[in-house]
PDB file of C-alpha atoms in Angstrom:
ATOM      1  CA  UNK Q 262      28.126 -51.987 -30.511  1.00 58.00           C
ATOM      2  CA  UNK Q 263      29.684 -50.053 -27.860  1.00 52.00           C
ATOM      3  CA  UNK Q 264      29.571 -46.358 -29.999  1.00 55.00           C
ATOM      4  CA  UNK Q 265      25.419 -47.238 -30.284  1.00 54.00           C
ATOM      5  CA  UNK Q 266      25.101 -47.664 -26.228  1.00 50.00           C
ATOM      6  CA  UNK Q 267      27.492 -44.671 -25.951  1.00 47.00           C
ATOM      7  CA  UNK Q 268      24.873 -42.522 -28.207  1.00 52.00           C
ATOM      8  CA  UNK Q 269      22.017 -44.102 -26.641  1.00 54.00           C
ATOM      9  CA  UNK Q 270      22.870 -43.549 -23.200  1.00 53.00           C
ATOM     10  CA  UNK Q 271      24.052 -39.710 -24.347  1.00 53.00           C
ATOM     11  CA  UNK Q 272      20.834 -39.173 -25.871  1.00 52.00           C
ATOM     12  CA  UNK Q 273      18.998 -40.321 -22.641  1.00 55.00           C
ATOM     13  CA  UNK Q 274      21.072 -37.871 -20.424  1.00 50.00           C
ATOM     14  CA  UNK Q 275      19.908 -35.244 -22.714  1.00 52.00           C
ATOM     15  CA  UNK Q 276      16.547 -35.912 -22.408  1.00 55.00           C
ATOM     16  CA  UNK Q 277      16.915 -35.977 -18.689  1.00 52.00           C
ATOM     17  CA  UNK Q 278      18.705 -32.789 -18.626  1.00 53.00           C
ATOM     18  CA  UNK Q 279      16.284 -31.445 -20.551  1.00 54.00           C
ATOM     19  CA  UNK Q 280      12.958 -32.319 -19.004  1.00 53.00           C
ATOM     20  CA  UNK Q 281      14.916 -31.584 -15.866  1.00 54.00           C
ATOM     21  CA  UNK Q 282      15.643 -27.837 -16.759  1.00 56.00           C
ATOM     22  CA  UNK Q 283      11.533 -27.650 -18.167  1.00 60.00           C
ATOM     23  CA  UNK Q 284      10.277 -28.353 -14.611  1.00 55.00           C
ATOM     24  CA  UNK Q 285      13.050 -26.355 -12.106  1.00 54.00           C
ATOM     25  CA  UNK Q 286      12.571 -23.527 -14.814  1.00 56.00           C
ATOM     26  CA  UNK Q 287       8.654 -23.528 -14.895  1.00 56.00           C
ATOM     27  CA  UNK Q 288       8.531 -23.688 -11.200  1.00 55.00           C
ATOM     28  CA  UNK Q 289      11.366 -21.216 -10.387  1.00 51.00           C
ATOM     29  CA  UNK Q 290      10.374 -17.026 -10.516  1.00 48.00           C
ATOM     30  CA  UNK Q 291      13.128 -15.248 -13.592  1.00 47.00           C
ATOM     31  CA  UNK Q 292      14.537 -13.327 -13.089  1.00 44.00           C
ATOM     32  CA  UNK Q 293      15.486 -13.296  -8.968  1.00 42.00           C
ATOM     33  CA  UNK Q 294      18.620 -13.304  -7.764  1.00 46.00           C
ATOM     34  CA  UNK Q 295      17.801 -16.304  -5.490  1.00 45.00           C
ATOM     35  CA  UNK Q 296      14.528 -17.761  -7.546  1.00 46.00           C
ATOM     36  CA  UNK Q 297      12.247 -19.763  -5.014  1.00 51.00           C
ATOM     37  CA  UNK Q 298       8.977 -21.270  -4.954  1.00 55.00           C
ATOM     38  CA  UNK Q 299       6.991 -17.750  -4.793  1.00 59.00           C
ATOM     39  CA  UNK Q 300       7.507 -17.994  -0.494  1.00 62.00           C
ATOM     40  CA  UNK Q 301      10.918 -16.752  -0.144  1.00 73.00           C
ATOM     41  CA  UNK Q 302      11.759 -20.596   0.068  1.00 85.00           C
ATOM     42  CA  UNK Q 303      14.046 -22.518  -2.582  1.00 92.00           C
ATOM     43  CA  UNK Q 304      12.412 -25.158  -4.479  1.00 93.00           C
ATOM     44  CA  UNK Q 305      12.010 -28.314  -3.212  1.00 95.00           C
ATOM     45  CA  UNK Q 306      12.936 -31.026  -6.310  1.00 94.00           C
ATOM     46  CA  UNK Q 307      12.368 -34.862  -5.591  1.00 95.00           C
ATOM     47  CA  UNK Q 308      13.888 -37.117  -8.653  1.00 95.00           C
ATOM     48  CA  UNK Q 309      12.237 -40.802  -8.205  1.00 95.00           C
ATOM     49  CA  UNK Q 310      14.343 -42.385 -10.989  1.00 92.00           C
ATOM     50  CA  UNK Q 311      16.519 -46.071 -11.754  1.00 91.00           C
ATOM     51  CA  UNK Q 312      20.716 -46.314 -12.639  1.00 87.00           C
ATOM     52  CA  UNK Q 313      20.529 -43.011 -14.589  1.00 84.00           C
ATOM     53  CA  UNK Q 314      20.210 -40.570 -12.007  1.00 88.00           C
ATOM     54  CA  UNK Q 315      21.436 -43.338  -8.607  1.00 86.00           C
ATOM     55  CA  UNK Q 316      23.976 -41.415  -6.853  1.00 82.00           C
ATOM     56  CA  UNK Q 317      27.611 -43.693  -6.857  1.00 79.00           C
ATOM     57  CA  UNK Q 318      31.404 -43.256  -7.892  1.00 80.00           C
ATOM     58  CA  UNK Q 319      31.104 -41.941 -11.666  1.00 77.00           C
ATOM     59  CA  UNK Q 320      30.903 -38.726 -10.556  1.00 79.00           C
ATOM     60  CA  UNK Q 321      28.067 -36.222 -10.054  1.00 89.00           C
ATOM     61  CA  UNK Q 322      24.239 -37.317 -11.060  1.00 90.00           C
ATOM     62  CA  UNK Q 323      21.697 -35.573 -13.886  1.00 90.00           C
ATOM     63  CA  UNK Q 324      19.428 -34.064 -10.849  1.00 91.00           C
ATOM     64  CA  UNK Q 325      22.874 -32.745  -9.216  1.00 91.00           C
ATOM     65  CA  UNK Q 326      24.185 -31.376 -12.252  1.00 91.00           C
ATOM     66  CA  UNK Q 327      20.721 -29.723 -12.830  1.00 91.00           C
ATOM     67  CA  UNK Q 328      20.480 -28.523  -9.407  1.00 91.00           C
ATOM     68  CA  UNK Q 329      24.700 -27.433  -9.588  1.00 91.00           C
ATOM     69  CA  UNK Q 330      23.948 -25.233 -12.575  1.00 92.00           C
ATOM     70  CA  UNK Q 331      20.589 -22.988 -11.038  1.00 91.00           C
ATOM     71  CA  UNK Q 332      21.422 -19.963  -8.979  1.00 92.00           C
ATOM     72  CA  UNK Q 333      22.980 -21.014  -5.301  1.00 90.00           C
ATOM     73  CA  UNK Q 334      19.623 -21.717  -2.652  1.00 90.00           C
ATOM     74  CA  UNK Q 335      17.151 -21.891  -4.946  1.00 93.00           C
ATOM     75  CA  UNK Q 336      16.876 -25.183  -5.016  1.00 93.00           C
ATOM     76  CA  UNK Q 337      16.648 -28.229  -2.451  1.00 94.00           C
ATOM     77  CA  UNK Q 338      17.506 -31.779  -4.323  1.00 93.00           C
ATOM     78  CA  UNK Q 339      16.461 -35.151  -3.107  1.00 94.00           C
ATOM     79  CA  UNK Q 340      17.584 -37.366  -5.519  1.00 91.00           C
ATOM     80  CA  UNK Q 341      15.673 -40.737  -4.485  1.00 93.00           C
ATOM     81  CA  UNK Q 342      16.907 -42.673  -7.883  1.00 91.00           C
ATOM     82  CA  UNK Q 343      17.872 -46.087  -6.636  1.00 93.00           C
ATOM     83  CA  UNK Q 344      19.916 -48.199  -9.717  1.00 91.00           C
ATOM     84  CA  UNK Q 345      18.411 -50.942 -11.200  1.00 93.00           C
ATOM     85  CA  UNK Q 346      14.973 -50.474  -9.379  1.00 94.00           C
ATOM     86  CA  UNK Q 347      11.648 -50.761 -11.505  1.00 95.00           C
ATOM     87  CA  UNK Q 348       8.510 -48.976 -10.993  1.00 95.00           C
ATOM     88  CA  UNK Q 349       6.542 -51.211  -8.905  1.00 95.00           C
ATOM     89  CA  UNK Q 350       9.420 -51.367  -6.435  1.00 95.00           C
ATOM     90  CA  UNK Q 351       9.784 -47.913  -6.695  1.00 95.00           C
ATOM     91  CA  UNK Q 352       6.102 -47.439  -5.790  1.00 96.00           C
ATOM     92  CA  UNK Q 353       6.387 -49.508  -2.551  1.00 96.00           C
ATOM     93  CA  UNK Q 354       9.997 -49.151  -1.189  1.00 96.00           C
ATOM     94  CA  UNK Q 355      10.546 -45.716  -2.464  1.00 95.00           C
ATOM     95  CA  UNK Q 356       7.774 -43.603  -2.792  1.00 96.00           C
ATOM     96  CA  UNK Q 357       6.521 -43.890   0.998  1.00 96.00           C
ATOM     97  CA  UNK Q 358       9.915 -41.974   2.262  1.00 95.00           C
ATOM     98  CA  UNK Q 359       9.404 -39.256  -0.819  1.00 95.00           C
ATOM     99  CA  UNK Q 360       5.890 -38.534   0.344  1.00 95.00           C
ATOM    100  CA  UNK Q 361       7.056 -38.298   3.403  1.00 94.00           C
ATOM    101  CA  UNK Q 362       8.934 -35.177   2.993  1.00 91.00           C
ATOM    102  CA  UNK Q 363       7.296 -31.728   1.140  1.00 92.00           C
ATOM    103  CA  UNK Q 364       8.649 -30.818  -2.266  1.00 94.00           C
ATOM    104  CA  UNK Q 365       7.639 -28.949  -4.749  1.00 95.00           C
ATOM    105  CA  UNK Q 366       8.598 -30.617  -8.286  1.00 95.00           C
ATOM    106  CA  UNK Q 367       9.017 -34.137  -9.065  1.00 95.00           C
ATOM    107  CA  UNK Q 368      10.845 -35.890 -12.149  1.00 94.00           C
ATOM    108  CA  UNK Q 369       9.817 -39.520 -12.462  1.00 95.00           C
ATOM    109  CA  UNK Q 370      12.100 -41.463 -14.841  1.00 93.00           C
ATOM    110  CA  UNK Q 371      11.176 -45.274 -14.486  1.00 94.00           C
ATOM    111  CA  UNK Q 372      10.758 -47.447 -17.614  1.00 92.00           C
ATOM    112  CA  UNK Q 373      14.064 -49.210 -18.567  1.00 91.00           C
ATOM    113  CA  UNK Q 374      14.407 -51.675 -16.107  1.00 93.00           C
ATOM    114  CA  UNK Q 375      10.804 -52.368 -16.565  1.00 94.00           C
ATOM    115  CA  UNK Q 376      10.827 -52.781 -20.228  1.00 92.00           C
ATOM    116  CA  UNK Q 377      14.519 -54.939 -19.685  1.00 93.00           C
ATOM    117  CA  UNK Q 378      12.452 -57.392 -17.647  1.00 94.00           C
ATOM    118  CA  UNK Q 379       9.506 -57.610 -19.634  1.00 94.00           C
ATOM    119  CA  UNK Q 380       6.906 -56.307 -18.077  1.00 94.00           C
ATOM    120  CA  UNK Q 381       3.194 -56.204 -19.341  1.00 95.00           C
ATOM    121  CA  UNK Q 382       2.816 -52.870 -20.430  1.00 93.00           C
ATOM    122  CA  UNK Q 383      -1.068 -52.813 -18.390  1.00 95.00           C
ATOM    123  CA  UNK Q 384       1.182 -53.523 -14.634  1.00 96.00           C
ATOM    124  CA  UNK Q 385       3.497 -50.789 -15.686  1.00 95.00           C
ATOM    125  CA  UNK Q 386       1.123 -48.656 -16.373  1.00 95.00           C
ATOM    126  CA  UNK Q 387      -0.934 -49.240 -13.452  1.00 96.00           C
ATOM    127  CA  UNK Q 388       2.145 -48.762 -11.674  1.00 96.00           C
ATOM    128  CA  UNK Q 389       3.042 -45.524 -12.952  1.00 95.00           C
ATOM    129  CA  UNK Q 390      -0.613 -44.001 -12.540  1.00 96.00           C
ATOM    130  CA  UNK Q 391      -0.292 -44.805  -8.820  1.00 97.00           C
ATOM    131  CA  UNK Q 392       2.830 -42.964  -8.909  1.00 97.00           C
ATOM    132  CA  UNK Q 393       1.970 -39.925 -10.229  1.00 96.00           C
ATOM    133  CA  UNK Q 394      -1.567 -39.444  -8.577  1.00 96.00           C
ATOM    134  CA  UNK Q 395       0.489 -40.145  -5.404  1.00 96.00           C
ATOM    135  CA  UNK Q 396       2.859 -37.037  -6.116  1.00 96.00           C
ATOM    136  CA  UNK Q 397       0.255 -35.121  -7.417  1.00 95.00           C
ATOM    137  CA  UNK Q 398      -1.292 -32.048  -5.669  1.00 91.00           C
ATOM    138  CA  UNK Q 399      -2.293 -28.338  -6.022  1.00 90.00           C
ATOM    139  CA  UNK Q 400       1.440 -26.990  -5.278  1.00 89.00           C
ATOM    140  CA  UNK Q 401       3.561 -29.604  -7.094  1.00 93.00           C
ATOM    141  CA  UNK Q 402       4.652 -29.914 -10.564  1.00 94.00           C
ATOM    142  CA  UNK Q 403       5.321 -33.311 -11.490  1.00 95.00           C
ATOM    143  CA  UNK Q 404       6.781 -34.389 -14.758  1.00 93.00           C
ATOM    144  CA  UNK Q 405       7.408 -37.762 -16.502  1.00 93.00           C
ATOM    145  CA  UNK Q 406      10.721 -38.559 -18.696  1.00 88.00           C
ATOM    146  CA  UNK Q 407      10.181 -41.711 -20.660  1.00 77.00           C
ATOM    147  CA  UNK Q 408      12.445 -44.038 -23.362  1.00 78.00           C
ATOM    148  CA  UNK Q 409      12.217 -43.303 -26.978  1.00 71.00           C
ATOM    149  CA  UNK Q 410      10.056 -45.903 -28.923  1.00 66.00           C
TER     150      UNK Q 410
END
């Protein structure tokens, strides 16, 4: 019913939040009163994510609530979440403009819309591999929220 999607979409938001705050806090010097990456420079945060974090007119998103609530200029937010989109689509039509750019921390929260429309577990996780080795490097933190089982 509609007070079981309400719970169910809280408890995602949570999660988000929370594995959100884990990877701006682990990258971000405490205490500063401007915390940056180490350089003098804020943090650079990329969010490649589906509906949950897609910018539109409910109001603010998880990454720029996250990003709202850290000290002003420590942190740079480029929230690529597109709604709807599923990870290989993400991988192709997504992922080239977020490499494109330097950050410093990445939150990848794909999985819904795949699981929705059924997709073999072996493509999504083939899918999500090439993600993350693409994001990966020396200097970046990257982090993965998933769905509940």
């Amino acid at each position: 019913g509609l007070i079981g999607m309400v719970g169910y979409w809280i408890a995602i938001v949570l999660v988000a939040l929370a594995v959100a705050a884990t990877v701006v806090a682990s990258t971000v010097p405490d205490p500063a009163p401007a915390p940056t990456t180490g350089g003098g420079e804020p943090l650079r945060w990329v969010v490649l994510a589906a509906s949950d974090a897609a910018p539109g007119p409910g109001g603010p998103t998880w990454p720029e609530l996250v990003a709202a609530d850290l000290p002003p200029g420590s942190v740079v937010l480029r929230n690529a979440a597109v709604g709807g989109i599923t990870i290989d689509l993400a991988r192709t039509e997504v992922l080239p403009s977020v490499l494109a750019e330097d950050f410093d921390a990445a939150i990848v929260w794909l999985a819904v819309n795949d699981l929705a429309a059924g997709r073999p577990l072996p493509d999504y996780l083939a899918d999500l591999d090439a993600v993350l080795g693409a994001l990966s490097g020396p200097d970046r933190r990257v982090a993965v929220a998933n769905i509940p089982d």
